């Protein structure tokens, strides 16, 4: 490659790095002022983990091309975004179980008309929750080691996105009214780093136990899908194993 061709190539690489860093910086700055009420910022927020992955690629790209200043800037942006995501999400790994007790549950996309627990022997209560005019959840109360563990299944349709605030507010009331641990598994329609979801977690004291799942509950892997399926629980709850078969998740929890 000739001298001028190399200079043009390096100029294009530098321009790519500079433009990418500027765009990421602008996006992160906009997200800093996101209060959950602007639909454009909300769409940016939902793609935040994808921006994180691109930012990670940019770090490797700048290091490979030995651009020290760009590498430092890319790392600073990466840490900034990671700090925002890690408040409510587990990026790459499930939380490990804290004890030897196991609980098998299932989640199936669609209507919540199935039993969430593999072992139905110790069920004490079960029913449905009307969370909003169109959004519902099912629950089962299981007596385990003198504790009543409540397992909630839900599947929030994107058609009723406007009802999410009311539904999550009513779900939080239900969680806080329980005397024992609560486990929630399902599709919340929004990722865990959404402002609305963060408020729900802060209010209930629950936390996300699963790594980010790129699935819509129908296909095992959809990279561009906004990850909205989550398993929530109390502090010492962890995931021993999780496997998707067809449109059904088989989950072994440990505590």
Coordinates of C-alpha atoms in Angstrom, one line a residue:
X1 CA 0.0 0.0 0.0
X2 CA 1.4 3.4 -1.0
X3 CA 2.2 6.2 1.4
X4 CA -0.9 8.4 0.5
X5 CA -3.2 5.3 0.6
X6 CA -2.0 4.5 4.1
X7 CA -2.5 8.1 5.2
X8 CA -6.1 8.0 3.9
X9 CA -6.7 4.7 5.6
X10 CA -5.4 6.1 9.0
X11 CA -7.5 9.3 8.5
X12 CA -10.6 7.2 8.0
X13 CA -9.8 5.1 11.1
X14 CA -9.3 8.2 13.2
X15 CA -12.5 9.7 11.9
X16 CA -14.4 6.5 12.7
X17 CA -13.1 6.5 16.2
X18 CA -13.7 10.2 16.8
X19 CA -17.2 10.1 15.5
X20 CA -18.1 7.0 17.4
X21 CA -16.8 8.5 20.7
X22 CA -18.6 11.7 20.1
X23 CA -21.9 9.9 19.4
X24 CA -21.6 7.7 22.4
X25 CA -20.8 10.7 24.6
X26 CA -23.9 12.5 23.4
X27 CA -26.1 9.4 23.9
X28 CA -24.8 9.0 27.5
X29 CA -25.2 12.7 28.2
X30 CA -28.8 12.5 27.0
X31 CA -29.5 9.4 29.1
X32 CA -28.2 11.3 32.2
X33 CA -31.1 13.7 31.8
X34 CA -33.7 11.0 31.1
X35 CA -36.6 11.1 33.5
X36 CA -38.6 8.4 31.8
X37 CA -41.1 10.7 30.2
X38 CA -39.5 11.3 26.8
X39 CA -40.2 8.5 24.3
X40 CA -37.1 9.3 22.3
X41 CA -34.8 9.1 25.3
X42 CA -36.7 6.0 26.5
X43 CA -35.9 4.2 23.2
X44 CA -32.2 5.2 23.7
X45 CA -32.4 3.8 27.2
X46 CA -33.8 0.5 26.0
X47 CA -30.8 0.1 23.7
X48 CA -28.3 1.0 26.4
X49 CA -26.8 -2.5 26.7
X50 CA -26.3 -2.5 22.9
X51 CA -24.4 0.8 23.2
X52 CA -22.3 -0.8 26.0
X53 CA -21.3 -3.7 23.7
X54 CA -20.4 -1.2 20.9
X55 CA -18.4 0.8 23.4
X56 CA -16.6 -2.4 24.4
X57 CA -15.8 -3.0 20.8
X58 CA -14.5 0.5 20.4
X59 CA -12.2 0.1 23.4
X60 CA -10.6 -3.0 21.7
X61 CA -10.5 -1.2 18.3
X62 CA -8.7 1.9 19.7
X63 CA -6.2 -0.3 21.7
X64 CA -5.5 -2.4 18.6
X65 CA -4.7 0.7 16.6
X66 CA -2.6 2.1 19.5
X67 CA -4.6 5.3 19.8
X68 CA -3.9 6.0 23.5
X69 CA -6.1 9.1 23.9
X70 CA -9.0 7.5 22.1
X71 CA -8.6 4.3 24.2
X72 CA -8.7 6.3 27.4
X73 CA -11.8 8.2 26.3
X74 CA -13.5 4.9 25.2
X75 CA -12.7 3.3 28.6
X76 CA -14.1 6.3 30.5
X77 CA -17.3 6.1 28.5
X78 CA -17.5 2.3 29.1
X79 CA -17.1 2.7 32.8
X80 CA -19.8 5.4 32.8
X81 CA -22.3 3.2 31.0
X82 CA -21.4 0.1 33.0
X83 CA -22.1 2.0 36.3
X84 CA -25.5 3.0 35.0
X85 CA -26.4 -0.6 33.8
X86 CA -25.0 -2.4 36.8
X87 CA -27.3 -0.6 39.2
X88 CA -30.1 -3.0 38.2
X89 CA -28.8 -5.5 35.7
X90 CA -26.4 -8.5 35.8
X91 CA -24.7 -8.1 32.5
X92 CA -23.1 -11.5 31.7
X93 CA -23.6 -13.9 34.6
X94 CA -26.5 -15.2 36.7
X95 CA -26.3 -14.7 40.4
X96 CA -25.0 -17.9 42.1
X97 CA -27.2 -19.6 44.7
X98 CA -26.3 -18.9 48.3
X99 CA -27.5 -22.2 49.8
X100 CA -28.4 -25.8 49.0
X101 CA -32.2 -25.5 48.9
X102 CA -33.6 -25.7 45.4
X103 CA -36.8 -24.6 43.8
X104 CA -37.9 -25.6 40.3
X105 CA -40.1 -23.1 38.5
X106 CA -41.1 -22.5 34.9
X107 CA -41.9 -19.5 32.7
X108 CA -43.9 -19.7 29.5
X109 CA -44.5 -16.8 27.1
X110 CA -48.1 -15.9 26.7
X111 CA -51.2 -16.3 29.0
X112 CA -50.3 -17.2 32.6
X113 CA -52.6 -20.2 32.8
X114 CA -50.1 -22.8 33.9
X115 CA -48.6 -23.9 37.3
X116 CA -45.3 -22.1 37.8
X117 CA -44.0 -24.7 40.2
X118 CA -42.8 -28.2 39.3
X119 CA -43.6 -29.5 42.8
X120 CA -47.2 -28.8 43.7
X121 CA -47.3 -30.6 47.0
X122 CA -46.7 -27.7 49.3
X123 CA -48.9 -25.1 47.6
X124 CA -50.9 -23.0 50.1
X125 CA -52.4 -20.2 48.0
X126 CA -52.7 -19.3 44.3
X127 CA -54.6 -16.8 42.2
X128 CA -54.5 -14.0 39.7
X129 CA -53.6 -10.3 40.1
X130 CA -55.5 -7.6 38.2
X131 CA -52.6 -5.1 37.9
X132 CA -54.3 -2.8 35.3
X133 CA -57.2 -2.9 32.9
X134 CA -55.4 -5.3 30.5
X135 CA -52.4 -6.6 32.5
X136 CA -52.5 -9.5 34.9
X137 CA -50.2 -11.8 36.8
X138 CA -50.6 -15.2 38.4
X139 CA -49.2 -16.2 41.8
X140 CA -48.6 -19.3 43.8
X141 CA -47.7 -19.5 47.5
X142 CA -45.4 -22.4 48.5
X143 CA -44.6 -23.4 52.0
X144 CA -40.9 -24.2 52.2
X145 CA -39.0 -24.6 55.5
X146 CA -41.7 -22.8 57.5
X147 CA -41.6 -19.9 55.0
X148 CA -44.3 -18.9 52.5
X149 CA -42.5 -18.2 49.2
X150 CA -44.7 -16.4 46.7
X151 CA -43.9 -17.0 43.0
X152 CA -45.4 -14.5 40.5
X153 CA -45.6 -15.1 36.8
X154 CA -46.3 -12.3 34.4
X155 CA -46.2 -11.3 30.7
X156 CA -46.7 -7.6 29.9
X157 CA -47.8 -7.1 26.3
X158 CA -46.3 -4.1 24.5
X159 CA -49.8 -3.2 23.3
X160 CA -50.5 -1.9 26.8
X161 CA -47.3 0.0 27.4
X162 CA -49.2 3.0 28.8
X163 CA -50.5 0.7 31.6
X164 CA -47.0 -0.3 32.8
X165 CA -46.7 2.4 35.5
X166 CA -50.0 1.4 37.1
X167 CA -49.3 -2.3 36.7
X168 CA -45.9 -2.0 38.4
X169 CA -47.2 0.2 41.1
X170 CA -49.9 -2.4 41.9
X171 CA -47.4 -5.2 41.7
X172 CA -45.1 -3.4 44.1
X173 CA -48.0 -3.1 46.6
X174 CA -48.6 -6.8 46.3
X175 CA -44.9 -7.6 46.9
X176 CA -44.7 -5.4 49.9
X177 CA -47.9 -6.9 51.4
X178 CA -46.3 -10.4 51.6
X179 CA -44.8 -11.7 54.8
X180 CA -42.3 -14.0 53.1
X181 CA -39.9 -14.0 50.1
X182 CA -41.3 -13.2 46.7
X183 CA -40.0 -14.4 43.3
X184 CA -41.1 -12.8 40.1
X185 CA -40.4 -14.3 36.7
X186 CA -41.7 -13.0 33.3
X187 CA -41.6 -10.5 30.6
X188 CA -41.9 -7.0 32.0
X189 CA -42.0 -5.4 28.5
X190 CA -39.0 -3.1 29.5
X191 CA -35.4 -3.8 30.4
X192 CA -34.3 -3.6 34.1
X193 CA -32.4 -0.4 33.5
X194 CA -35.6 1.4 32.4
X195 CA -36.4 4.3 34.9
X196 CA -39.8 2.7 35.7
X197 CA -38.2 -0.7 36.4
X198 CA -35.5 0.9 38.6
X199 CA -38.2 2.6 40.7
X200 CA -40.0 -0.7 41.1
X201 CA -36.8 -2.5 42.3
X202 CA -36.0 0.3 44.7
X203 CA -39.5 0.3 46.1
X204 CA -39.7 -3.5 46.6
X205 CA -36.1 -4.4 47.5
X206 CA -36.0 -7.1 44.8
X207 CA -33.1 -7.5 42.5
X208 CA -32.4 -9.1 39.1
X209 CA -30.9 -12.6 39.3
X210 CA -30.3 -13.5 35.7
X211 CA -27.8 -12.3 33.2
X212 CA -29.2 -10.3 30.3
X213 CA -31.3 -12.6 28.1
X214 CA -31.5 -11.8 24.4
X215 CA -34.8 -13.6 23.8
X216 CA -38.4 -12.7 23.3
X217 CA -39.6 -15.9 25.0
X218 CA -40.3 -17.5 21.6
X219 CA -36.9 -17.6 19.9
X220 CA -33.9 -18.7 22.0
X221 CA -31.7 -15.8 20.8
X222 CA -32.6 -12.4 19.3
X223 CA -29.7 -10.0 19.6
X224 CA -31.6 -6.8 18.6
X225 CA -34.5 -7.6 20.9
X226 CA -34.8 -5.4 24.0
X227 CA -34.0 -7.7 26.9
X228 CA -37.2 -7.6 29.0
X229 CA -37.5 -11.2 30.5
X230 CA -36.2 -11.2 34.1
X231 CA -36.2 -13.2 37.3
X232 CA -36.4 -11.2 40.5
X233 CA -36.0 -12.2 44.0
X234 CA -34.6 -11.6 47.5
X235 CA -31.0 -11.2 48.3
X236 CA -29.7 -14.7 48.8
X237 CA -31.7 -16.2 45.9
X238 CA -29.6 -17.4 42.9
X239 CA -30.0 -19.3 39.7
X240 CA -28.5 -22.9 39.7
X241 CA -29.5 -23.5 36.1
X242 CA -31.8 -22.1 33.4
X243 CA -32.7 -23.7 30.1
X244 CA -35.1 -22.7 27.4
X245 CA -37.0 -25.5 25.6
X246 CA -39.3 -24.3 22.9
X247 CA -41.2 -21.4 24.5
X248 CA -40.7 -22.6 28.0
X249 CA -38.0 -21.7 30.5
X250 CA -37.0 -24.4 33.1
X251 CA -35.3 -22.7 36.0
X252 CA -33.7 -24.1 39.1
X253 CA -33.4 -21.6 41.8
X254 CA -31.2 -21.9 44.9
X255 CA -31.3 -20.1 48.3

